CSV table of C-alpha atoms and ligand atoms in Angstrom, one decimal:
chain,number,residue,atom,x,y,z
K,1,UNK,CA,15.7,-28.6,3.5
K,2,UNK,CA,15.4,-24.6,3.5
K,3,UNK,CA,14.1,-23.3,6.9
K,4,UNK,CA,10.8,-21.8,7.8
K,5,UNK,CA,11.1,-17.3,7.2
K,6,UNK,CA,9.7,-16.4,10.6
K,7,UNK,CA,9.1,-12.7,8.9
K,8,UNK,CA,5.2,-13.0,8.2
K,9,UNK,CA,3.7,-15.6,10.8
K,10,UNK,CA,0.7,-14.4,13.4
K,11,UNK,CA,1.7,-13.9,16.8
K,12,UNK,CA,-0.4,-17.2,17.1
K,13,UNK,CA,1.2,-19.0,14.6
K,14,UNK,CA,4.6,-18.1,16.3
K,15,UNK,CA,3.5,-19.2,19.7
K,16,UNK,CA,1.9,-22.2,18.3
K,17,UNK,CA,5.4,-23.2,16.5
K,18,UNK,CA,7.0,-22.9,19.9
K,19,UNK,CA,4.7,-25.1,21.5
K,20,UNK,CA,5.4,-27.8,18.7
K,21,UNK,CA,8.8,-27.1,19.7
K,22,UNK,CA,8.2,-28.5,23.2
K,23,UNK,CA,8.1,-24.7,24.3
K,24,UNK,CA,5.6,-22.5,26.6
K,25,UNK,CA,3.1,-20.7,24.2
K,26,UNK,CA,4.5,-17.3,25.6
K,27,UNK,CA,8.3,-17.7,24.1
K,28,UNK,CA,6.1,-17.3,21.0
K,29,UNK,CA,5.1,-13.7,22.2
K,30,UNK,CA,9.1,-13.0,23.0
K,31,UNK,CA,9.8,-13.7,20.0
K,32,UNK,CA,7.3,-11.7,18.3
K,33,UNK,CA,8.2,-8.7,19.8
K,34,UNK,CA,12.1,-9.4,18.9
K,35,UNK,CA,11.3,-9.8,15.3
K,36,UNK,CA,9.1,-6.3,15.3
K,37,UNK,CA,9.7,-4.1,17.9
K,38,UNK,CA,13.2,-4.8,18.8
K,39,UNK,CA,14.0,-5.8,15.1
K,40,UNK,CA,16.7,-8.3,16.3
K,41,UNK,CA,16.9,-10.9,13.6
K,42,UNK,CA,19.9,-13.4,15.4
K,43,UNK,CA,18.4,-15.9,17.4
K,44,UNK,CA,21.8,-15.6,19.0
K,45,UNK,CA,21.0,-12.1,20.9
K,46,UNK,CA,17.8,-13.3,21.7
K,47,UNK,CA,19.1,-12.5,25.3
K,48,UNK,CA,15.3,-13.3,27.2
K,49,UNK,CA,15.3,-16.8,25.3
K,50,UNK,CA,17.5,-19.4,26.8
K,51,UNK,CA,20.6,-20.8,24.8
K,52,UNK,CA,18.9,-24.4,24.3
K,53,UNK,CA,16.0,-22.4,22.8
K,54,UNK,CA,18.1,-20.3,21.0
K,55,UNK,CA,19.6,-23.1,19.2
K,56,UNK,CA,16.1,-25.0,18.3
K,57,UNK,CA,15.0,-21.7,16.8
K,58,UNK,CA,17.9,-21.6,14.6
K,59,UNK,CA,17.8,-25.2,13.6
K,60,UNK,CA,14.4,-25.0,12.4
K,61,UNK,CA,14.0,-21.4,11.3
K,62,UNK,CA,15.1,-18.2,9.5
K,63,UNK,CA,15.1,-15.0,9.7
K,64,UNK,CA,14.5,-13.4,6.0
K,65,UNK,CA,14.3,-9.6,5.2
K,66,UNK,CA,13.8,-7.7,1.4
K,67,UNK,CA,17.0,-6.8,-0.2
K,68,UNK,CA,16.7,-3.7,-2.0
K,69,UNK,CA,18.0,-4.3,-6.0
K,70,UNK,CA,17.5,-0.5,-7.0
K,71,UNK,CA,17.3,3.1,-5.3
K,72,UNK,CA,16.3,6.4,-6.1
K,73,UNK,CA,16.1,9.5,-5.3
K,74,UNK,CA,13.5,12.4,-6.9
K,75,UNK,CA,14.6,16.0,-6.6
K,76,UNK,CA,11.2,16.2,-4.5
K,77,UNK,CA,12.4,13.8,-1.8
K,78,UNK,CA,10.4,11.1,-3.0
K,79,UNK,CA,12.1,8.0,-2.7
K,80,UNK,CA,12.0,4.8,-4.4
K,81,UNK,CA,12.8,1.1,-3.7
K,82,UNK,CA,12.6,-1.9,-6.1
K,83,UNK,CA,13.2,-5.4,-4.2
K,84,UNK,CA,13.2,-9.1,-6.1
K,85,UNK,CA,11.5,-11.2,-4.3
K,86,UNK,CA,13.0,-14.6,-3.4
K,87,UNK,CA,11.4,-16.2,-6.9
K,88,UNK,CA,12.8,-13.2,-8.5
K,89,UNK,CA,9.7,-11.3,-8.8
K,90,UNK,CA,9.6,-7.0,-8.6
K,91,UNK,CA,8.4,-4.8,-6.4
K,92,UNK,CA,8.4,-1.2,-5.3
K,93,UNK,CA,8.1,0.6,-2.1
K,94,UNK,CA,8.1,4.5,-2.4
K,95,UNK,CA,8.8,7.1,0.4
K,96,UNK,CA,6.8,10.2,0.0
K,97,UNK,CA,7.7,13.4,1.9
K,98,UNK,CA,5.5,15.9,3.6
K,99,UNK,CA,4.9,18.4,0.8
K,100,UNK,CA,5.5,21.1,3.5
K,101,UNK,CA,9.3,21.1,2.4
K,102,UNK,CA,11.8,18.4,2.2
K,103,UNK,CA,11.5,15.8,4.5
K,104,UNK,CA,13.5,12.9,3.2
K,105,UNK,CA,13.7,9.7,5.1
K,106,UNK,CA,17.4,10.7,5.5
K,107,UNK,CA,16.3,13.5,7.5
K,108,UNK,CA,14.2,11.5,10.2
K,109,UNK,CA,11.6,14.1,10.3
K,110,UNK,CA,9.3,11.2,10.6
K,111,UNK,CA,6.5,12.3,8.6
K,112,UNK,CA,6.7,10.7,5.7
K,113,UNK,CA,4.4,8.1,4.2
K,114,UNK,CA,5.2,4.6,3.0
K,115,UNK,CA,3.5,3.6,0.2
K,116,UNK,CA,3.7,-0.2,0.0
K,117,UNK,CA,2.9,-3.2,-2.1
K,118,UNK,CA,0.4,-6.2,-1.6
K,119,UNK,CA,1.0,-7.9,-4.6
K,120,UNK,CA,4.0,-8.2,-7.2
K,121,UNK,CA,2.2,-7.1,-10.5
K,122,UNK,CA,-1.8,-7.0,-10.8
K,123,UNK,CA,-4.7,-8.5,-12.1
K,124,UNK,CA,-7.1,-5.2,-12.1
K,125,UNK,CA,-5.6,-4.0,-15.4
K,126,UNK,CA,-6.5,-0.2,-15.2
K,127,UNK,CA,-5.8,1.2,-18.6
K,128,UNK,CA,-3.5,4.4,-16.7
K,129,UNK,CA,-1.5,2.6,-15.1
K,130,UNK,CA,1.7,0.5,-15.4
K,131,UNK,CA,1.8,-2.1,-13.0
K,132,UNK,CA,-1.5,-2.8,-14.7
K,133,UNK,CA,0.7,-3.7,-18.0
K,134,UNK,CA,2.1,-6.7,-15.9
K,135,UNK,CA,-1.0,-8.8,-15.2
K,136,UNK,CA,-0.7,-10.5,-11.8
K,137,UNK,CA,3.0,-12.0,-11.1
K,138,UNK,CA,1.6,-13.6,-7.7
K,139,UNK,CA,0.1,-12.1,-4.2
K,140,UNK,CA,3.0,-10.9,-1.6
K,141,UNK,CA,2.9,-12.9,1.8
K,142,UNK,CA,2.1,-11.2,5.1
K,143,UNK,CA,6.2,-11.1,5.4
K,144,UNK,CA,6.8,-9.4,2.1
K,145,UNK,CA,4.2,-6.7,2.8
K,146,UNK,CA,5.3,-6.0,6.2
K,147,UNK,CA,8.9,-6.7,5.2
K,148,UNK,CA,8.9,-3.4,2.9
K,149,UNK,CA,8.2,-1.3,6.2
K,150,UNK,CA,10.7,-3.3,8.6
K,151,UNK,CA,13.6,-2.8,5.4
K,152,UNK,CA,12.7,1.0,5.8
K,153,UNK,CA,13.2,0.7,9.7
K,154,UNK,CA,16.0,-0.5,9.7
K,155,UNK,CA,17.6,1.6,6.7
K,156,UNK,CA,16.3,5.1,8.5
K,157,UNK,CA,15.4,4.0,12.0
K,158,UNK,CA,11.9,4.3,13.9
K,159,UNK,CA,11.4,7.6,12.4
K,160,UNK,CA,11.8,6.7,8.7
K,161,UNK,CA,8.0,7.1,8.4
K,162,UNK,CA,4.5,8.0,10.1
K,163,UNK,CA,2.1,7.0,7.2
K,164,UNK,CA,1.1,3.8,5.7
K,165,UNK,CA,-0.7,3.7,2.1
K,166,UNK,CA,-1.1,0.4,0.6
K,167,UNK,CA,-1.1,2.0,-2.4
K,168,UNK,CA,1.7,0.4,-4.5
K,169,UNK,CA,1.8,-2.6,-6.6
K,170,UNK,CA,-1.4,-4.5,-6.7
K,171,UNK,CA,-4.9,-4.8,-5.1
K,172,UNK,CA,-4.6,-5.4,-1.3
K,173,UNK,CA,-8.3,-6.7,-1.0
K,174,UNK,CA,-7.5,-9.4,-3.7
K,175,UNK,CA,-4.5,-10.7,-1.2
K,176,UNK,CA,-6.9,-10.5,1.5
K,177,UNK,CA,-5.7,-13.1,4.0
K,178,UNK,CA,-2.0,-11.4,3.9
K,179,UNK,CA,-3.3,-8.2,3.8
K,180,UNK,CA,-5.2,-8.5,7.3
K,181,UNK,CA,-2.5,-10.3,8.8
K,182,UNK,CA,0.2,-7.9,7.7
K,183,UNK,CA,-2.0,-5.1,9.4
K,184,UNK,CA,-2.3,-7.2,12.6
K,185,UNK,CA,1.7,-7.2,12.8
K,186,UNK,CA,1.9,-3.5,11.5
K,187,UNK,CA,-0.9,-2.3,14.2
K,188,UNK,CA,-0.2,-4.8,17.3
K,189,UNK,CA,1.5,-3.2,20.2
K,190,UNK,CA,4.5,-5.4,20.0
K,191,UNK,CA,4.7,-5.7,16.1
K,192,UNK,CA,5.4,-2.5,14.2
K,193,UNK,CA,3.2,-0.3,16.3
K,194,UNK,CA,1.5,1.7,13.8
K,195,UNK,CA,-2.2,3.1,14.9
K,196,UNK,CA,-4.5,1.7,12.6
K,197,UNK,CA,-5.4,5.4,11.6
K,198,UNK,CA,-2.6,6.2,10.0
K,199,UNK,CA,-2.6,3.2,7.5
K,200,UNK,CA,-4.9,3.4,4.5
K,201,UNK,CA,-6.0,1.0,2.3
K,202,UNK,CA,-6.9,1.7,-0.9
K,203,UNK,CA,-8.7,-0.1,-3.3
K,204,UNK,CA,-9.8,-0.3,-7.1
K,205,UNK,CA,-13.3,-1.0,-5.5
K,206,UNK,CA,-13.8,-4.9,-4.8
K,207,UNK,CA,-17.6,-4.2,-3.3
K,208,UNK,CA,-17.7,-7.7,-1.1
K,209,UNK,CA,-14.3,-7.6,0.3
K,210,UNK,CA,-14.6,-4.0,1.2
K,211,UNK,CA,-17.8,-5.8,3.5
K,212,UNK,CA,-15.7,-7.9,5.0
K,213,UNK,CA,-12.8,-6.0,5.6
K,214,UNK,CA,-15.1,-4.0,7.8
K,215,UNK,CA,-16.2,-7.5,9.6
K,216,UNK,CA,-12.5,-8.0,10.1
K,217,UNK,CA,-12.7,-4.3,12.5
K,218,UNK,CA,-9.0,-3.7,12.0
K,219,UNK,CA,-9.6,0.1,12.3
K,220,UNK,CA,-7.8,1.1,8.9
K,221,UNK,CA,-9.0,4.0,6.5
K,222,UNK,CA,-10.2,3.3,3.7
K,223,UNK,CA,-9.4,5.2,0.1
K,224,UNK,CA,-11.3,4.3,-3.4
K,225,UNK,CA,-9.6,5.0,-6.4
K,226,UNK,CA,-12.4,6.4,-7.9
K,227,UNK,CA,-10.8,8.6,-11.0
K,228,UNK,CA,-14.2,8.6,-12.5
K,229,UNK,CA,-18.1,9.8,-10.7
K,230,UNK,CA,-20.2,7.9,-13.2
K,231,UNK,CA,-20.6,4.2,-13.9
K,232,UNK,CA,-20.3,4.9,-17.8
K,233,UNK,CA,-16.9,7.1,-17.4
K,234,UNK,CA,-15.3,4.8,-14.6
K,235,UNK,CA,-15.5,1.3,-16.5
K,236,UNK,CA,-13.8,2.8,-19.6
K,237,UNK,CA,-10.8,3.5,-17.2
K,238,UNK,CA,-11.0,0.5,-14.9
K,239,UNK,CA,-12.3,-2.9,-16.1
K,240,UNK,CA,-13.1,-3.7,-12.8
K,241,UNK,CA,-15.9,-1.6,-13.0
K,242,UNK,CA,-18.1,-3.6,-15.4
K,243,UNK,CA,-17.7,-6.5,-12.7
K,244,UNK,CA,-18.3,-4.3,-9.3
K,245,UNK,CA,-20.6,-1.0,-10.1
K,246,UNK,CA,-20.9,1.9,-8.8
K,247,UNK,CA,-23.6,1.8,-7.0
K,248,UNK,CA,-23.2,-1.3,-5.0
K,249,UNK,CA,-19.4,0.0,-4.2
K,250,UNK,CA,-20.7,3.2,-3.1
K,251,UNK,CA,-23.3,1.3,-0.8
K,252,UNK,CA,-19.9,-0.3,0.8
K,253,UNK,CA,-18.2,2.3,1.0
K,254,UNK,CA,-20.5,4.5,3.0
K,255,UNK,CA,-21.3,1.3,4.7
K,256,UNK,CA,-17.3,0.7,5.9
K,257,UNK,CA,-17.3,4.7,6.7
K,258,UNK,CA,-20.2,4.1,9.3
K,259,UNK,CA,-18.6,1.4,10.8
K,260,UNK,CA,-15.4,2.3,11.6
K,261,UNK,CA,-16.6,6.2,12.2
K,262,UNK,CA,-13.6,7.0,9.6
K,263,UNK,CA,-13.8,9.1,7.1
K,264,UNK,CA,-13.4,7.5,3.4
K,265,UNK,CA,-10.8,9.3,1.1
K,266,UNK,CA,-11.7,9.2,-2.9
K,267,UNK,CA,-8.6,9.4,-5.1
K,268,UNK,CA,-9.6,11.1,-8.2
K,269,UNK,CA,-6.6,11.0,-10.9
K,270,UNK,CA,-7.0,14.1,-13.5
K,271,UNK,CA,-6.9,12.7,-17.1
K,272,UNK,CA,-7.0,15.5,-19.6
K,273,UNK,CA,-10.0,15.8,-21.3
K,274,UNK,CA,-11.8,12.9,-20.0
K,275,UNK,CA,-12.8,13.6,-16.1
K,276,UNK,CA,-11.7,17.1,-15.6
K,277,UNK,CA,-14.7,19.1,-16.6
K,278,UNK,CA,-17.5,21.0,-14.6
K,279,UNK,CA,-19.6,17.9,-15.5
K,280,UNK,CA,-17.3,15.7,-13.6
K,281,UNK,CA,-17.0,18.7,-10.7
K,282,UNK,CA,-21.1,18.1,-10.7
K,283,UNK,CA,-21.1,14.2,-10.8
K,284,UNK,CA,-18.1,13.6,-8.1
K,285,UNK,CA,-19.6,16.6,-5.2
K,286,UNK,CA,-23.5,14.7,-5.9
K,287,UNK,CA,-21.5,11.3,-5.8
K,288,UNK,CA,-20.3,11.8,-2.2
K,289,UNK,CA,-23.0,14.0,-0.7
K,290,UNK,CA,-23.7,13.2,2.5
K,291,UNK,CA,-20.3,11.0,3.4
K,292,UNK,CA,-17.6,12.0,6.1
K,293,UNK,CA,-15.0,12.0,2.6
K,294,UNK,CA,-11.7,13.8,1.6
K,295,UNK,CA,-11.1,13.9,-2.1
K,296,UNK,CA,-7.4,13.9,-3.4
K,297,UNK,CA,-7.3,15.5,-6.8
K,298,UNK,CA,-4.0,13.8,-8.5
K,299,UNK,CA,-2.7,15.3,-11.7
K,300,UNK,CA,-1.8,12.0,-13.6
K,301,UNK,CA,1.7,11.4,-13.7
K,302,UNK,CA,2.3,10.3,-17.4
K,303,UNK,CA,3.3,6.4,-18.2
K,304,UNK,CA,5.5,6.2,-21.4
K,305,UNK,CA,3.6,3.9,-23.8
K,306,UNK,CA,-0.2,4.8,-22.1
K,307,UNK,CA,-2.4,6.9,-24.0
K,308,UNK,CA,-3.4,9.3,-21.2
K,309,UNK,CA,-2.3,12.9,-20.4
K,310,UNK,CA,-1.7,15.3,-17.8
K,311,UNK,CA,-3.7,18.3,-17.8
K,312,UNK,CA,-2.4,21.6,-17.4
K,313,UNK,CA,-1.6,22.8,-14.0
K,314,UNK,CA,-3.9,25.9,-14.8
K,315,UNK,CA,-6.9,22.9,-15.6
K,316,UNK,CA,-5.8,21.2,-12.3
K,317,UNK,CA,-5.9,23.7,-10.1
K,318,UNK,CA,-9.3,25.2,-11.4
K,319,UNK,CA,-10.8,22.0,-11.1
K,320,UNK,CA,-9.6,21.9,-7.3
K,321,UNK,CA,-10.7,25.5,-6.9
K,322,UNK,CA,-14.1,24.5,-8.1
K,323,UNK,CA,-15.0,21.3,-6.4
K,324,UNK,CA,-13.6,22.9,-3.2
K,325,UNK,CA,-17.1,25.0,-3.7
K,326,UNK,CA,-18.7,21.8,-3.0
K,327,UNK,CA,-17.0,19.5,-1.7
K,328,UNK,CA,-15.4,20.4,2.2
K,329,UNK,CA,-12.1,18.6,2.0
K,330,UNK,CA,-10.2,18.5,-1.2
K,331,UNK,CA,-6.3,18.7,-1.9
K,332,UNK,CA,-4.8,19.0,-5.2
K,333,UNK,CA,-1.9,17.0,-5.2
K,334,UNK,CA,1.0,17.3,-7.9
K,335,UNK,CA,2.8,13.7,-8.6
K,336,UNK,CA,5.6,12.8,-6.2
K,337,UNK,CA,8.8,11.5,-7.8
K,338,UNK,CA,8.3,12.3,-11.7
K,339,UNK,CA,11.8,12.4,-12.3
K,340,UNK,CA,12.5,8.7,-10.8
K,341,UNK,CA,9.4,7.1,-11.9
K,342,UNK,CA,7.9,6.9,-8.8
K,343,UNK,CA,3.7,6.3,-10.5
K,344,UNK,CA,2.8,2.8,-9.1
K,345,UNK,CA,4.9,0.3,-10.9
K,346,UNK,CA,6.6,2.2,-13.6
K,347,UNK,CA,9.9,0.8,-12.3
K,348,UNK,CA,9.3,-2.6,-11.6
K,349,UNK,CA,6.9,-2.7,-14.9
K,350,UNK,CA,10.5,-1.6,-17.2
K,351,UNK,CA,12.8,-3.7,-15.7
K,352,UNK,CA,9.7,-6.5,-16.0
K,353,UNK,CA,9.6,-5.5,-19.7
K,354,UNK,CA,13.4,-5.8,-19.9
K,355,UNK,CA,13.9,-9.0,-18.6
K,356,UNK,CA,11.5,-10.6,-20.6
K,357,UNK,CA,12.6,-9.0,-23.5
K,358,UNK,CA,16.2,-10.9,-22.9
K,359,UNK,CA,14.6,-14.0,-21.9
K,360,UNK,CA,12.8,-14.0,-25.2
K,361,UNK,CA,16.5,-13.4,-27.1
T,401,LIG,S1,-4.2,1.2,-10.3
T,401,LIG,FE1,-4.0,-0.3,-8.6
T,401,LIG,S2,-5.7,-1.7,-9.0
T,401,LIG,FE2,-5.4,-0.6,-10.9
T,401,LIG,S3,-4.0,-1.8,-12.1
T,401,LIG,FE3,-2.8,-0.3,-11.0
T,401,LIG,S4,-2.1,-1.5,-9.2
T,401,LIG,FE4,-3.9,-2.6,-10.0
């Protein structure tokens, strides 16, 4: 019988395992803290825990970890990780220096940001973007999400990264349970210790789960990959949008931002010709007026087979020049990682493509 990963479980859970060992409640506790602060995955250097306990623990469970299957490396810095899951599935984890110059995980400056997956695949189906292609291969559990950052620990050490984005593969609010209790384990004092400001979750714009992700107070930012400032523009772009409109999602979001007293950050991908005029400049400043917001203006980094282009960088910069007139906080970002793929899912999506290409020969 294959044993229990202990990656994943709620400091509750773990505790309330223990007891159903025959063990005091607070072993569970110890053992939390080995698993995320310490990082010790043998049982046997469990040096607090006593040797009987020792021995239960590895009789009844494992500990698990992501392997990594591919790795590369953009000229940029960016970094990029594919893993296969235990059921074979892919997914990506990239590692995104501080544009201020190179800071590669490598170089344990520490300020780079993890950008991490909640699901392998998606259901969302944006037209831009590739894991989109994939449809929804299954939700991650609260170990594979928090799993990406421990691999990243213990490949670079405490310092391999500052910044959480769940902004990879997937829609984190539509894996909602193992979203909020990967975030407890990321943000707990004895888990990964990562403030709950410096993880953002970002979402396609799931209106009632951004409500109760606010009930659930777990202090995180929020981002909305907006890409478009008008109900008509945004639904050609994102099918979601028929379902949840803008309106109501806007309500939300400026409903989450009062809540947690965070500001909300809008991600605006530049599609030439479609959402980079002074129209849009007009639509996105009256859109947000009013709201504690950063805007991030991302020139689209192009998916082989999708019909969408980049603009110029003479377009993106105007257009960042002129909503900056409106709008207080706007950066202009340029794609991370062109050369390796690094969009969300362009690398798992290929070698999804590939394999079922050869298990259809
Ligand atoms: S952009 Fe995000 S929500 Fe949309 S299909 Fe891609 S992974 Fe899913």
């Amino acid at each position: 019988m294959s044993k229990l990963n202990l990656i994943g479980l709620p400091k509750s859970e773990l505790e309330t395992r223990l007891q159903d060992l025959g063990e005091k409640r607070f072993h569970g506790r110890q053992l939390f803290k080995w698993l995320y602060s310490v990082r010790q995955y043998d049982f046997e250097l469990m040096t607090d825990l006593s040797k009987e306990l020792r021995d239960k623990l590895s009789d009844s469970f494992e500990i698990s970890g992501l392997k990594a299957e591919d790795h590369k490396i953009s000229v940029d810095g960016t970094e990029k990780f594919l893993f296969r899951l235990d059921d074979d599935k892919p997914i990506e984890t990239v590692v995104i220096p501080s544009e201020e110059e190179d800071r590669r995980p490598s170089a344990g400056s520490g300020r780079n940001t993890a950008c991490i997956s909640s699901q392998s695949g998606c259901a969302v189906g944006c037209f831009f973007c590739a894991t989109g292609t994939m449809g929804l291969l299954r939700d991650l559990t609260a170990g594979e999400i928090v799993g990406q950052l421990m691999f990243l620990r213990d490949k670079y050490g405490p310092s391999a990264f500052s910044n959480v984005v769940m902004m990879g593969m997937g829609e984190p609010l539509l894996n909602f349970e193992n979203v909020i209790n990967a975030i407890r384990i990321m943000t707990d004092e004895i888990g990964l210790n990562i403030s709950p400001k410096k993880i953002v979750l970002s979402t396609s714009g799931i209106t009632p789960k951004i409500k109760k992700l606010a009930e659930e107070k777990v202090g995180v930012r929020l981002a909305l990959s907006l890409h478009a400032a008008t109900q008509e523009k945004r639904q050609v772009i994102m099918p979601i949008a028929k379902t949840f409109k803008l309106d109501n999602l806007m309500k939300a979001v400026r409903q989450y931002a009062d809540s947690s007293k965070l500001p909300v950050t809008f991600e605006y991908i530049l599609f030439d010709g479609f959402n980079d005029t002074r129209q849009d400049i007009e639509d996105l400043s009256r859109l947000v007026r009013g709201l504690r917001c950063k805007i991030n203006v991302i020139a689209y980094n192009r998916v082989p087979g999708l019909d969408f282009k980049r603009p110029s960088d003479d377009k993106i910069n105007w257009f960042g020049r002129e909503l900056n007139q409106k709008v207080k906080a706007v950066t202009v970002r340029q794609s991370r990682g062109r050369d390796i793929e690094a969009a969300c899912g362009q690398l798992a999506a290929r070698k999804f493509e590939k394999d079922r290409v050869s298990a259809q020969i």
